[in-house]
mmCIF file of C-alpha atoms and ligand atoms in Angstrom:
data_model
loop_
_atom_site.group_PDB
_atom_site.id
_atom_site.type_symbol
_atom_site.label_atom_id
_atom_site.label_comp_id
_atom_site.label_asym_id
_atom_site.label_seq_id
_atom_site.Cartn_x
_atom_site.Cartn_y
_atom_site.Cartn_z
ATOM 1 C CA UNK A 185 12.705 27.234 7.828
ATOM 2 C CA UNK A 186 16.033 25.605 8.436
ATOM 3 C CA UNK A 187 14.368 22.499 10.391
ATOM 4 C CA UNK A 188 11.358 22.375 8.009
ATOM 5 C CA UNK A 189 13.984 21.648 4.944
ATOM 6 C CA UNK A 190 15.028 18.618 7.309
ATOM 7 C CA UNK A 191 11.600 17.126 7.420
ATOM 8 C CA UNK A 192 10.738 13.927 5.671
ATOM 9 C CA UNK A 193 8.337 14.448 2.800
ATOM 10 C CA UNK A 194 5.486 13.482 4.953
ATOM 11 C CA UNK A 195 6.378 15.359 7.754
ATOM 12 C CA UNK A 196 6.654 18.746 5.560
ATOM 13 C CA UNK A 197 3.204 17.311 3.516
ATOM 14 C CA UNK A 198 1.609 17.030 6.899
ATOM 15 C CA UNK A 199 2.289 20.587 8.293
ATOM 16 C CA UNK A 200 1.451 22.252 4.653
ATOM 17 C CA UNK A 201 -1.631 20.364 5.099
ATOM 18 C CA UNK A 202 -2.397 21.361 8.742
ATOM 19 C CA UNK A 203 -1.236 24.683 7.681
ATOM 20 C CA UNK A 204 -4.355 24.731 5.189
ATOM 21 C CA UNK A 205 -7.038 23.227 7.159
ATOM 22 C CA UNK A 206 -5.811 26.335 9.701
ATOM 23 C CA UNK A 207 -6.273 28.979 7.515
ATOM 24 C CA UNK A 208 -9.647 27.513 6.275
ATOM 25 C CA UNK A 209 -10.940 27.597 9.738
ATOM 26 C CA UNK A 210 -9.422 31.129 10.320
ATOM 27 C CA UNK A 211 -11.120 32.547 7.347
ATOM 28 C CA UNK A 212 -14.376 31.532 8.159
ATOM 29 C CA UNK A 213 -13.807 32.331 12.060
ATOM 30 C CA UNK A 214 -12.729 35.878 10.811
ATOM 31 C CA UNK A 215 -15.891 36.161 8.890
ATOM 32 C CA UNK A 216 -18.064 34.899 11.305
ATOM 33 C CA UNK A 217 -16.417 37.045 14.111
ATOM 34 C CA UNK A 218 -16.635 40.344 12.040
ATOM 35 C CA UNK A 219 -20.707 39.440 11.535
ATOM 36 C CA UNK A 220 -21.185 38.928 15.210
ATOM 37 C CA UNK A 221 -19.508 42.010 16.545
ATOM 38 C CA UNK A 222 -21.474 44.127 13.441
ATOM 39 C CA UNK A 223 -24.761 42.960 14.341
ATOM 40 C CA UNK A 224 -23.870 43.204 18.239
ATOM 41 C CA UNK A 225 -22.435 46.680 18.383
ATOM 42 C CA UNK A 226 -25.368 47.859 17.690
ATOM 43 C CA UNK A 227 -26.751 46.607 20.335
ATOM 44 C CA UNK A 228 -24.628 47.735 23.209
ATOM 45 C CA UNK A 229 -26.092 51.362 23.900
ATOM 46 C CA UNK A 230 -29.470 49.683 23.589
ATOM 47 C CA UNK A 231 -27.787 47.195 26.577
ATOM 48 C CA UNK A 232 -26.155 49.869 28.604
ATOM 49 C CA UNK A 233 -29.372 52.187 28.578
ATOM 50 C CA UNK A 234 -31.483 49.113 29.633
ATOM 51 C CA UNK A 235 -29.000 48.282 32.651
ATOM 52 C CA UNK A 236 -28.971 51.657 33.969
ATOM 53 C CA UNK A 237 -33.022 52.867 34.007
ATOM 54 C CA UNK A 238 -34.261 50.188 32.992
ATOM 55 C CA UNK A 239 -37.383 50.608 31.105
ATOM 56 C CA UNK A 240 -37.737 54.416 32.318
ATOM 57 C CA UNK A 241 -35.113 56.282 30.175
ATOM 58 C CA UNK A 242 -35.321 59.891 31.038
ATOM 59 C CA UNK A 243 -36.205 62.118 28.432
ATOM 60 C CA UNK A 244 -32.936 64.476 28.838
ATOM 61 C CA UNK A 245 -30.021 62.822 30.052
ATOM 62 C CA UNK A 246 -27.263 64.983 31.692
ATOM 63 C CA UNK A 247 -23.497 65.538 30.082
ATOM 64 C CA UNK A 248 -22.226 63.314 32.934
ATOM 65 C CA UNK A 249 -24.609 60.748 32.137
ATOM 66 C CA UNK A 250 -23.883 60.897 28.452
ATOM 67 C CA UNK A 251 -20.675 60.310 29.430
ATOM 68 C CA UNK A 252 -20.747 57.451 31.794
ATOM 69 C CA UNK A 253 -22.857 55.890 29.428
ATOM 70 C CA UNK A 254 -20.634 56.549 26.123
ATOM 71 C CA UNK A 255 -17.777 54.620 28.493
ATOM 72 C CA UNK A 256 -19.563 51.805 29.490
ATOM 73 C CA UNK A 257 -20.418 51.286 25.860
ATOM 74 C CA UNK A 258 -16.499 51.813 25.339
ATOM 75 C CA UNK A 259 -16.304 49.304 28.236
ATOM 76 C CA UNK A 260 -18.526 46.843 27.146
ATOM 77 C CA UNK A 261 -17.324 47.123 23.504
ATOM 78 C CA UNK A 262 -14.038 46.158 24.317
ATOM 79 C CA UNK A 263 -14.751 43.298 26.754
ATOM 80 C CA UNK A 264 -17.006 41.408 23.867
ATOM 81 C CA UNK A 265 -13.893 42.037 21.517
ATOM 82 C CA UNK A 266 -11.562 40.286 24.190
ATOM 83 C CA UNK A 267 -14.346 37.239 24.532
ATOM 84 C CA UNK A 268 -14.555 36.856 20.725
ATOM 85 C CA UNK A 269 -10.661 37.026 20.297
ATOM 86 C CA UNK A 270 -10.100 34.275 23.520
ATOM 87 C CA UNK A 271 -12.909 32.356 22.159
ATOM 88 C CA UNK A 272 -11.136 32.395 18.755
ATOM 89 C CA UNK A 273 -8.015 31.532 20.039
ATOM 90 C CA UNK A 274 -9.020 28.509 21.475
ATOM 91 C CA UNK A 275 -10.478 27.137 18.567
ATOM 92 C CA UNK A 276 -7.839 27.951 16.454
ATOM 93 C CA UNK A 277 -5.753 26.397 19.005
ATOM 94 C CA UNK A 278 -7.725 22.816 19.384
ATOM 95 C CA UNK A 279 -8.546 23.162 15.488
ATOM 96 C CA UNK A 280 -4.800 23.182 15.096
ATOM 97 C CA UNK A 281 -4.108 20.096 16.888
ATOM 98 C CA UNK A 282 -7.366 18.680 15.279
ATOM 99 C CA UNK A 283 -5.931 19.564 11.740
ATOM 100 C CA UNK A 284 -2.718 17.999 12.085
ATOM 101 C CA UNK A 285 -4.275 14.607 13.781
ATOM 102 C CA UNK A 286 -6.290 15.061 10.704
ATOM 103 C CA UNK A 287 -3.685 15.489 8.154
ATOM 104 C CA UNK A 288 -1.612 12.722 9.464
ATOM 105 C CA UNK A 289 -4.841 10.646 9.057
ATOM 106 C CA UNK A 290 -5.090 11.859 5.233
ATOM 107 C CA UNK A 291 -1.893 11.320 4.581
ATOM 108 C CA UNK A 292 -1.221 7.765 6.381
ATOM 109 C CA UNK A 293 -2.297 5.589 2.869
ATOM 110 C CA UNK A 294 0.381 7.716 0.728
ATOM 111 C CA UNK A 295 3.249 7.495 3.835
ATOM 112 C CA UNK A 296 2.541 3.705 3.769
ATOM 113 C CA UNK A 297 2.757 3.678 -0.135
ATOM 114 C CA UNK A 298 6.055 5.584 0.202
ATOM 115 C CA UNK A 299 7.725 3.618 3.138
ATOM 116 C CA UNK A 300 6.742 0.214 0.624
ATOM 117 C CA UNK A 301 8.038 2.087 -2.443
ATOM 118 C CA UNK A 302 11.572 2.657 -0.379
ATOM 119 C CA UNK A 303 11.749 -0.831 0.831
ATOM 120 C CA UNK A 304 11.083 -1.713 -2.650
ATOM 121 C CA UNK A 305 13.655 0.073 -4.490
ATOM 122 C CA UNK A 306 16.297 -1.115 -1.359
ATOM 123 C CA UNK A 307 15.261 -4.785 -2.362
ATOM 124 C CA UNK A 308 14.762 -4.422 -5.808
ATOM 125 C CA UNK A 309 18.668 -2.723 -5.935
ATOM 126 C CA UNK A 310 19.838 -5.817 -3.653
ATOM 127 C CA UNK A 311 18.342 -8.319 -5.600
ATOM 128 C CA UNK A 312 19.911 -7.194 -8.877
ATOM 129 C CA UNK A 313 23.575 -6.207 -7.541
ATOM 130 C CA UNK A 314 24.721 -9.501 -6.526
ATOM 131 C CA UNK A 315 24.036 -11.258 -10.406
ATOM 132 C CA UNK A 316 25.547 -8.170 -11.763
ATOM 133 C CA UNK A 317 28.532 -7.869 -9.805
ATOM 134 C CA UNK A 318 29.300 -11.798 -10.085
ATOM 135 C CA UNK A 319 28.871 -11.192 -13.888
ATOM 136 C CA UNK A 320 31.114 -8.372 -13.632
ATOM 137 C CA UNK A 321 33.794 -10.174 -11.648
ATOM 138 C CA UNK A 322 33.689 -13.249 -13.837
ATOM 139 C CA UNK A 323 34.052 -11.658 -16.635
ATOM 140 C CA UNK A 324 36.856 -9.349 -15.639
ATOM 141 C CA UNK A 325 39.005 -12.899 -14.590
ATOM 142 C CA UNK A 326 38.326 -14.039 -17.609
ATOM 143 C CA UNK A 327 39.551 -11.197 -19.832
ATOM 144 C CA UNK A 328 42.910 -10.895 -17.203
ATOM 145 C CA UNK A 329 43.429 -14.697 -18.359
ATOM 146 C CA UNK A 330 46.704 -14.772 -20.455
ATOM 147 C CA UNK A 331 46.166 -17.826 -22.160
ATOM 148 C CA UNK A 332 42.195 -18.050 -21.691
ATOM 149 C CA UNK A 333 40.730 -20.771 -23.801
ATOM 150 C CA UNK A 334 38.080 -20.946 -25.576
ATOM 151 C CA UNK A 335 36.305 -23.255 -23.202
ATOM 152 C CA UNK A 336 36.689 -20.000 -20.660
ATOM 153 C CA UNK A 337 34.916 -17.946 -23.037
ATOM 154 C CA UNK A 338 32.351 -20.585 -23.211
ATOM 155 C CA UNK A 339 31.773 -20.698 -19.687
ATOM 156 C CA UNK A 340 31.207 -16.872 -18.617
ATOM 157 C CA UNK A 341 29.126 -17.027 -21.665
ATOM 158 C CA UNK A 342 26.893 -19.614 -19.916
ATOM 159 C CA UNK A 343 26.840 -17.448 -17.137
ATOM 160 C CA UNK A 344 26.157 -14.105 -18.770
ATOM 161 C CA UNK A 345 23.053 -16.134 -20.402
ATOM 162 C CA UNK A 346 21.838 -17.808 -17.316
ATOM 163 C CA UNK A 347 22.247 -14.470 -15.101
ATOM 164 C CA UNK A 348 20.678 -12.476 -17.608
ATOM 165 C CA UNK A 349 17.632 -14.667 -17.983
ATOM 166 C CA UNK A 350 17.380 -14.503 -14.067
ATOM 167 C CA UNK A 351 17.457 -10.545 -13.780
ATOM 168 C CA UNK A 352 15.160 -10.347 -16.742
ATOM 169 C CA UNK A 353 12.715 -12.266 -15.039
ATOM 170 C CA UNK A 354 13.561 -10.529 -11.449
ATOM 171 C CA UNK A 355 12.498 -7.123 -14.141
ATOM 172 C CA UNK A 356 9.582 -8.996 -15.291
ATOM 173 C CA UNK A 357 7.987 -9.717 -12.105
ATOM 174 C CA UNK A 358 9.318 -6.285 -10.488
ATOM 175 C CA UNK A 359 7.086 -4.586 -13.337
ATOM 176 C CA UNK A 360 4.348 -6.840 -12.396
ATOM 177 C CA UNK A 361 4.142 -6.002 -8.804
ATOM 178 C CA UNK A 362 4.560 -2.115 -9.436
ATOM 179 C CA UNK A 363 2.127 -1.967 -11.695
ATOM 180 C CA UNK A 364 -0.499 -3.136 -9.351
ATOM 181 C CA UNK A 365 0.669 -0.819 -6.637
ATOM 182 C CA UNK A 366 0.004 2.206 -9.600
ATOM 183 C CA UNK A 367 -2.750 1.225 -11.720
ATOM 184 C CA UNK A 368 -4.280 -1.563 -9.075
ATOM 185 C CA UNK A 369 -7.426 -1.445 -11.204
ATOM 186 C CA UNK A 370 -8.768 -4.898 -12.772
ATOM 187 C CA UNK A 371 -10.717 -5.651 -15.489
ATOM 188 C CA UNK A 372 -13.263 -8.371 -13.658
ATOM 189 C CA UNK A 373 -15.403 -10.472 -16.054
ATOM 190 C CA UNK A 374 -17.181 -13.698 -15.474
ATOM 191 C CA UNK A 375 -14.771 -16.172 -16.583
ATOM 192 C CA UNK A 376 -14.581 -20.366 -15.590
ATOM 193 C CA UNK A 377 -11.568 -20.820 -13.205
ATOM 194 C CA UNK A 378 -11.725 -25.159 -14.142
ATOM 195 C CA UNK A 379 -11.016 -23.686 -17.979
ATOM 196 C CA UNK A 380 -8.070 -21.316 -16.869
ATOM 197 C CA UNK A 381 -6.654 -24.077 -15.039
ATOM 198 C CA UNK A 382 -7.014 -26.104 -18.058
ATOM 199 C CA UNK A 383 -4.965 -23.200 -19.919
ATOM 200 C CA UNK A 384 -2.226 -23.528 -17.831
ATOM 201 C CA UNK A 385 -1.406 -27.047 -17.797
ATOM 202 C CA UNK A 386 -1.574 -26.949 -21.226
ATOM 203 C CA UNK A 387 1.315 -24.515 -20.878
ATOM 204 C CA UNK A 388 2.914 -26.215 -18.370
ATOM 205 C CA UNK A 389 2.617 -29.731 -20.172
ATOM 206 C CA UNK A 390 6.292 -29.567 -21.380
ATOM 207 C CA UNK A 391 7.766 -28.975 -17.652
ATOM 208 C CA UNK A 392 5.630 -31.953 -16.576
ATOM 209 C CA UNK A 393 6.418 -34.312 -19.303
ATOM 210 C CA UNK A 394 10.559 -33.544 -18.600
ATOM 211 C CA UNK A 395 9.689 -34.546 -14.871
ATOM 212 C CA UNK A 396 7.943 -37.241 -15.816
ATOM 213 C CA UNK A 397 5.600 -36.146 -13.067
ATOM 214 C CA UNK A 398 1.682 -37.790 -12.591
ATOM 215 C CA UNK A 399 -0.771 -34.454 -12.832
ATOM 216 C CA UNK A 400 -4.531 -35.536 -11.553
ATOM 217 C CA UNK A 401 -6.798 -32.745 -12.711
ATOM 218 C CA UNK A 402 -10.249 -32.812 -11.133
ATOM 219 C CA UNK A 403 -13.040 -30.269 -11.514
ATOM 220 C CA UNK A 404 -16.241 -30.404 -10.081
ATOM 221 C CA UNK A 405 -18.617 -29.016 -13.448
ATOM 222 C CA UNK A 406 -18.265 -25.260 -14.658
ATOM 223 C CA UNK A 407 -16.739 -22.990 -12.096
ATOM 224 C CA UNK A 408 -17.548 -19.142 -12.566
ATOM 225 C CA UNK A 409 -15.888 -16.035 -10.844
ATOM 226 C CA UNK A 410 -15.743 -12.777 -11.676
ATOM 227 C CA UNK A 411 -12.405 -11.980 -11.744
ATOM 228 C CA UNK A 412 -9.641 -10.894 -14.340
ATOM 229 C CA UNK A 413 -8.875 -13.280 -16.700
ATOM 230 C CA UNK A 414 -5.222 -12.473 -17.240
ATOM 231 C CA UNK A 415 -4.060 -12.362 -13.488
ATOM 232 C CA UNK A 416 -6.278 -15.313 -12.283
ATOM 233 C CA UNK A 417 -3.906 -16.859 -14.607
ATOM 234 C CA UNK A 418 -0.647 -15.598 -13.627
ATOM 235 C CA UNK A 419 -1.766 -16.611 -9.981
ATOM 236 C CA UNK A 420 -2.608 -20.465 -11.590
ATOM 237 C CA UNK A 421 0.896 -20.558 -13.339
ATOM 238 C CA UNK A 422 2.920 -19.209 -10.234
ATOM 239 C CA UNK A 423 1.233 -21.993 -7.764
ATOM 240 C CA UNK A 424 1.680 -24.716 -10.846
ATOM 241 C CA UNK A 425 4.997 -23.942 -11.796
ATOM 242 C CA UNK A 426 6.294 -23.680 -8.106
ATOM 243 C CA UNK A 427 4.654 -27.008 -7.520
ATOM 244 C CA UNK A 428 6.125 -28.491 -10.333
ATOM 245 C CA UNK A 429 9.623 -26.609 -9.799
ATOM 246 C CA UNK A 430 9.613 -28.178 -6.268
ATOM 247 C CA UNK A 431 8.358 -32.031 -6.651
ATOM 248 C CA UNK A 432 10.793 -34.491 -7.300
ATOM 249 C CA UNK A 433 10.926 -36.544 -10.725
ATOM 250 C CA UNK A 434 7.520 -38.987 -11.406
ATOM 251 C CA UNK A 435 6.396 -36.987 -8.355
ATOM 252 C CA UNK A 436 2.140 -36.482 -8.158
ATOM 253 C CA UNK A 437 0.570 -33.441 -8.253
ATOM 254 C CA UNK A 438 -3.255 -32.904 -7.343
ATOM 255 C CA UNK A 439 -5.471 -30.258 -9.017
ATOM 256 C CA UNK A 440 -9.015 -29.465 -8.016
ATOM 257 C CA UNK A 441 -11.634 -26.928 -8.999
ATOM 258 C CA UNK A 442 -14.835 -26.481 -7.366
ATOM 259 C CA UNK A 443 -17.450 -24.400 -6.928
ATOM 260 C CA UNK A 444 -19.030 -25.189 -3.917
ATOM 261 C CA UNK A 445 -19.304 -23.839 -1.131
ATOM 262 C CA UNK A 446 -17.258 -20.978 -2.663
ATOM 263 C CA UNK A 447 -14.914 -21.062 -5.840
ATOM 264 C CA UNK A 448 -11.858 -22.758 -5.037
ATOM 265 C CA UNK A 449 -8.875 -24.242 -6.735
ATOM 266 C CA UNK A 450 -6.352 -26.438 -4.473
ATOM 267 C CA UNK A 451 -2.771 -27.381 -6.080
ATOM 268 C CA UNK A 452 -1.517 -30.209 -4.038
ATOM 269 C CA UNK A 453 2.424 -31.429 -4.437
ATOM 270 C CA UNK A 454 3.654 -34.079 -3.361
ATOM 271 C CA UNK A 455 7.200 -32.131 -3.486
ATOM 272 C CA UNK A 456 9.825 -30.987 -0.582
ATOM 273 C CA UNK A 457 7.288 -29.499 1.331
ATOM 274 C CA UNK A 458 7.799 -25.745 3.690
ATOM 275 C CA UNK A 459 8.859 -25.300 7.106
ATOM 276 C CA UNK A 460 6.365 -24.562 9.701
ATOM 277 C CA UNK A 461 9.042 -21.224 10.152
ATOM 278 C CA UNK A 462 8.744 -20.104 6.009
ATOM 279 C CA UNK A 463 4.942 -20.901 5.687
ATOM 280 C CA UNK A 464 3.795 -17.100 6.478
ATOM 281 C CA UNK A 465 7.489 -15.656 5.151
ATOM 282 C CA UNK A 466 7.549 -17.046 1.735
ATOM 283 C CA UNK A 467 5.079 -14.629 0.601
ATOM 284 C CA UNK A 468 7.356 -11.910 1.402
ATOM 285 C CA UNK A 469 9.117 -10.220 -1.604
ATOM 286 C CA UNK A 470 12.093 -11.796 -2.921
ATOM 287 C CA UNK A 471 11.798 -14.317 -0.066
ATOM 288 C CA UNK A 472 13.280 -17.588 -0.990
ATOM 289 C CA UNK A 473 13.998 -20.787 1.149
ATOM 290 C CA UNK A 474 16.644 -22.000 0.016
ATOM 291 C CA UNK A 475 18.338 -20.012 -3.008
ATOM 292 C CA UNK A 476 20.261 -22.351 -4.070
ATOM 293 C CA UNK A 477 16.891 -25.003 -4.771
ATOM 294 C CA UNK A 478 15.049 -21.937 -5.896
ATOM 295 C CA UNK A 479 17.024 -22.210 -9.462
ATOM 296 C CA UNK A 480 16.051 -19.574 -11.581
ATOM 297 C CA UNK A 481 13.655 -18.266 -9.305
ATOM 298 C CA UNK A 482 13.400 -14.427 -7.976
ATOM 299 C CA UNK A 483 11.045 -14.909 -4.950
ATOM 300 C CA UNK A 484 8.617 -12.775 -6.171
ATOM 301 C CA UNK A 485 5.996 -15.361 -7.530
ATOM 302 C CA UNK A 486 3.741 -15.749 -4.506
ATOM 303 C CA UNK A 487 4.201 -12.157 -3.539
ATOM 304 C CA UNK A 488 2.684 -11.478 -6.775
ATOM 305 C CA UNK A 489 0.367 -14.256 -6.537
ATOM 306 C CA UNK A 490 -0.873 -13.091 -2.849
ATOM 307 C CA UNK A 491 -1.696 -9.349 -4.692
ATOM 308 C CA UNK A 492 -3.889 -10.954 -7.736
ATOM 309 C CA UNK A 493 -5.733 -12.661 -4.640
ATOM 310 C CA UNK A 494 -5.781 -9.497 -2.499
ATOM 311 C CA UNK A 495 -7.318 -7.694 -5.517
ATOM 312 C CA UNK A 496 -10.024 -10.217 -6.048
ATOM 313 C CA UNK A 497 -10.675 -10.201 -2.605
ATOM 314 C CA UNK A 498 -9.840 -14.394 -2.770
ATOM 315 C CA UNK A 499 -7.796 -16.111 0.111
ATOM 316 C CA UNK A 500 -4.962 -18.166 -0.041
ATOM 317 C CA UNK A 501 -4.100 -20.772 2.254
ATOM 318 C CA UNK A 502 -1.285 -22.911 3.103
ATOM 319 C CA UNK A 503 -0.709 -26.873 4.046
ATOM 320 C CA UNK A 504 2.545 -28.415 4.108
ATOM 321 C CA UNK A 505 4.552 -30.468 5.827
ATOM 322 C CA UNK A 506 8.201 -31.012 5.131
ATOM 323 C CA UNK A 507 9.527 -33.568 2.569
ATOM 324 C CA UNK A 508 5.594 -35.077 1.923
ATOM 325 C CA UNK A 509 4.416 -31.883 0.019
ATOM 326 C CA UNK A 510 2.438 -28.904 -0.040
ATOM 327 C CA UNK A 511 -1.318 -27.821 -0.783
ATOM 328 C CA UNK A 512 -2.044 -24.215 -2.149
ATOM 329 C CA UNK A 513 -5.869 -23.039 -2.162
ATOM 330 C CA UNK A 514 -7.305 -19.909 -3.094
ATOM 331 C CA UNK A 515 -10.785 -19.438 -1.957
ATOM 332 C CA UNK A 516 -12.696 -17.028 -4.047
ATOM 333 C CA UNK A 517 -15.311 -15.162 -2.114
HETATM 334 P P1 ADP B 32 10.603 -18.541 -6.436
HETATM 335 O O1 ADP B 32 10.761 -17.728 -7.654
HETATM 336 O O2 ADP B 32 11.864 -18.677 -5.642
HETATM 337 O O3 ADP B 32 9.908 -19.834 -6.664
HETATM 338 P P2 ADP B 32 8.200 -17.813 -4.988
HETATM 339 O O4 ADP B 32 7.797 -16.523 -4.411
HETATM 340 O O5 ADP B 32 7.318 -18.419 -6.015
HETATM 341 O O6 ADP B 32 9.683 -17.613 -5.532
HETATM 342 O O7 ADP B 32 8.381 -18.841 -3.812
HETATM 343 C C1 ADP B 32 9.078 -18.443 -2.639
HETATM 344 C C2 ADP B 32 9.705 -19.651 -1.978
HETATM 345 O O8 ADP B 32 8.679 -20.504 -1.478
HETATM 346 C C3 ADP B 32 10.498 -20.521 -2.942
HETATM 347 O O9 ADP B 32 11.819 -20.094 -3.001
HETATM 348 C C4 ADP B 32 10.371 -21.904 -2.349
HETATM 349 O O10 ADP B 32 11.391 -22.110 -1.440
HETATM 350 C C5 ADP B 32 9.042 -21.864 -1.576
HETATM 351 N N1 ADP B 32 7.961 -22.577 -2.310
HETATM 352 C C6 ADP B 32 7.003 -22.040 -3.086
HETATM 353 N N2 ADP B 32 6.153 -22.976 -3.553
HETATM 354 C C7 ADP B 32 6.579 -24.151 -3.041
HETATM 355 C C8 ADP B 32 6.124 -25.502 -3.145
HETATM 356 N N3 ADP B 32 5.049 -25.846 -3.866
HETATM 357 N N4 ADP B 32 6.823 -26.440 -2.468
HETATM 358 C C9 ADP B 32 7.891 -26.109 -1.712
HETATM 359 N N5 ADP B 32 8.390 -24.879 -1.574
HETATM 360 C C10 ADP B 32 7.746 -23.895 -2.239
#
């Protein structure tokens, strides 16, 4: 009992488990067990009479024969009780092992889901720390200040602002990925991914004017998926914004929609570009480049980005090459 309270929760889920696939099979082994030696017992005098005259049974048997006979019954008896028990045993014993192969099978989604949801909250915790305890620290010099100005005051106000704005959108996107790790489920319609696309730039069209940057938009006629509306978006904004957050002033960036052979929509930048090293990382939770480029950023964008695609079963692919520029598709299948 002591060593089961040290068991990880899938260790102790995994033996309760086991522990009821066992006594399953033992019920129905103990029912079929009692049925066979009930409907066999009454053959064994039948069995012992045949073995000994075969098919001439004497009319009178003798007390010595009655009683040889009464212990080979005994004899026999016994001996299919021992077979039945070993037999018994042995499944139980291989059932056993099969049970707990087969628990740890059951159970392997909901360990992974756990081991994610611990890495998660480690990050998660990380992540927001450092802003808070720079916030904390700044503000604590500032207060200590004998003859703080208000310019001081000014400053770690600045700060609070900016920090705050950062952890509320580290929150936002947090939410965003748990929620599709609990609810997962999508409301898929048939929607045109060239209109979406058109959504977003219109909501992007103040970043773009302030970089003065040259946005080509080409789509190829109507473009249909089924997909949800809603996160198809989200997915469009993340690769737009991060190719607009990462291309340099009256930069270009290339958009194109097509249908053919299969859905796709291509963002090409003609910004920094990604290391041949951070092309598979930087889909990684909270994984960022550089941090200090990355601005307001949390590093959760493309993770989230990479789960709308998993859940619409779309791909997403990476070109880039360092300084030229980078080209994001997502193949719809
Ligand atoms: P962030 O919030 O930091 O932008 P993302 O998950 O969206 O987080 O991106 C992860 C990292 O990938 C970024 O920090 C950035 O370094 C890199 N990145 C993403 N998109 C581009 C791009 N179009 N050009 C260059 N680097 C990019």
């Amino acid at each position: 009992m002591k060593y089961f309270s040290t068991l990880n929760p899938f260790q102790k889920a995994r033996i309760i488990l086991s522990l009821w696939y066992i006594g399953v099979l033992l019920s129905i082994l103990v029912f079929f067990s009692i049925s066979l030696y009930t409907s066999q017992s009454r053959n064994f005098t039948r069995i012992v009479l045949e073995r000994d005259f075969s098919s001439h049974i004497p009319r009178k048997l003798t007390i010595s024969e009655i009683l040889d006979i009464k212990e080979q019954i005994e004899e026999l008896r016994i001996s299919f009780i021992k077979n039945m028990v070993l037999l018994d045993t042995i499944i139980i014993v291989i059932g056993g092992g099969l049970s707990y192969f087969l628990a740890g099978k059951t159970l392997f989604p909901i360990k992974n889901v756990l081991e994610k949801q611990k890495e998660f909250i480690a990050d998660a915790s990380h992540e927001l720390r450092t802003p808070i305890s720079a916030l904390r620290t700044a503000s604590e010099v500032t207060l200590r200040k004998k003859n703080a100005l208000k310019e001081d005051y000014k400053n770690i106000l600045v700060q609070i602002l900016d920090e705050s704005k950062r952890m509320g959108n580290i929150v936002e996107d947090l939410l965003t990925l748990s929620r599709f790790d609990i609810e997962n489920s999508l409301t898929k319609k048939e929607c045109r991914l060239d209109e979406i696309v058109k959504e977003v730039i219109g909501e992007l069209n103040p970043l773009i004017i302030n970089k003065k940057l040259n946005l080509k938009n080409v789509t190829y006629g109507k473009t249909t998926i089924l997909a949800d509306k809603n996160k198809v978006k989200q997915l469009v904004l993340i690769l737009l914004d991060n190719a607009i957050k990462y291309t340099k002033e009256e930069g270009t960036i290339f958009i194109k929609v097509k249908s053919k052979p299969k859905s796709t929509l291509s963002i090409l930048d003609t910004g920094i570009g990604i290391s041949e090293k951070d092309k598979n990382l930087i889909f990684e939770r909270f994984y960022q480049v550089d941090k200090s480029r990355s601005d307001k950023g949390s590093g959760l964008g493309l993770s989230i980005a990479k789960k709308i695609a998993d859940s619409h079963k779309a791909k997403i692919t990476l070109e880039s090459n360092l300084n030229k520029g980078s080209k994001f598709e997502v193949i719809f299948s």
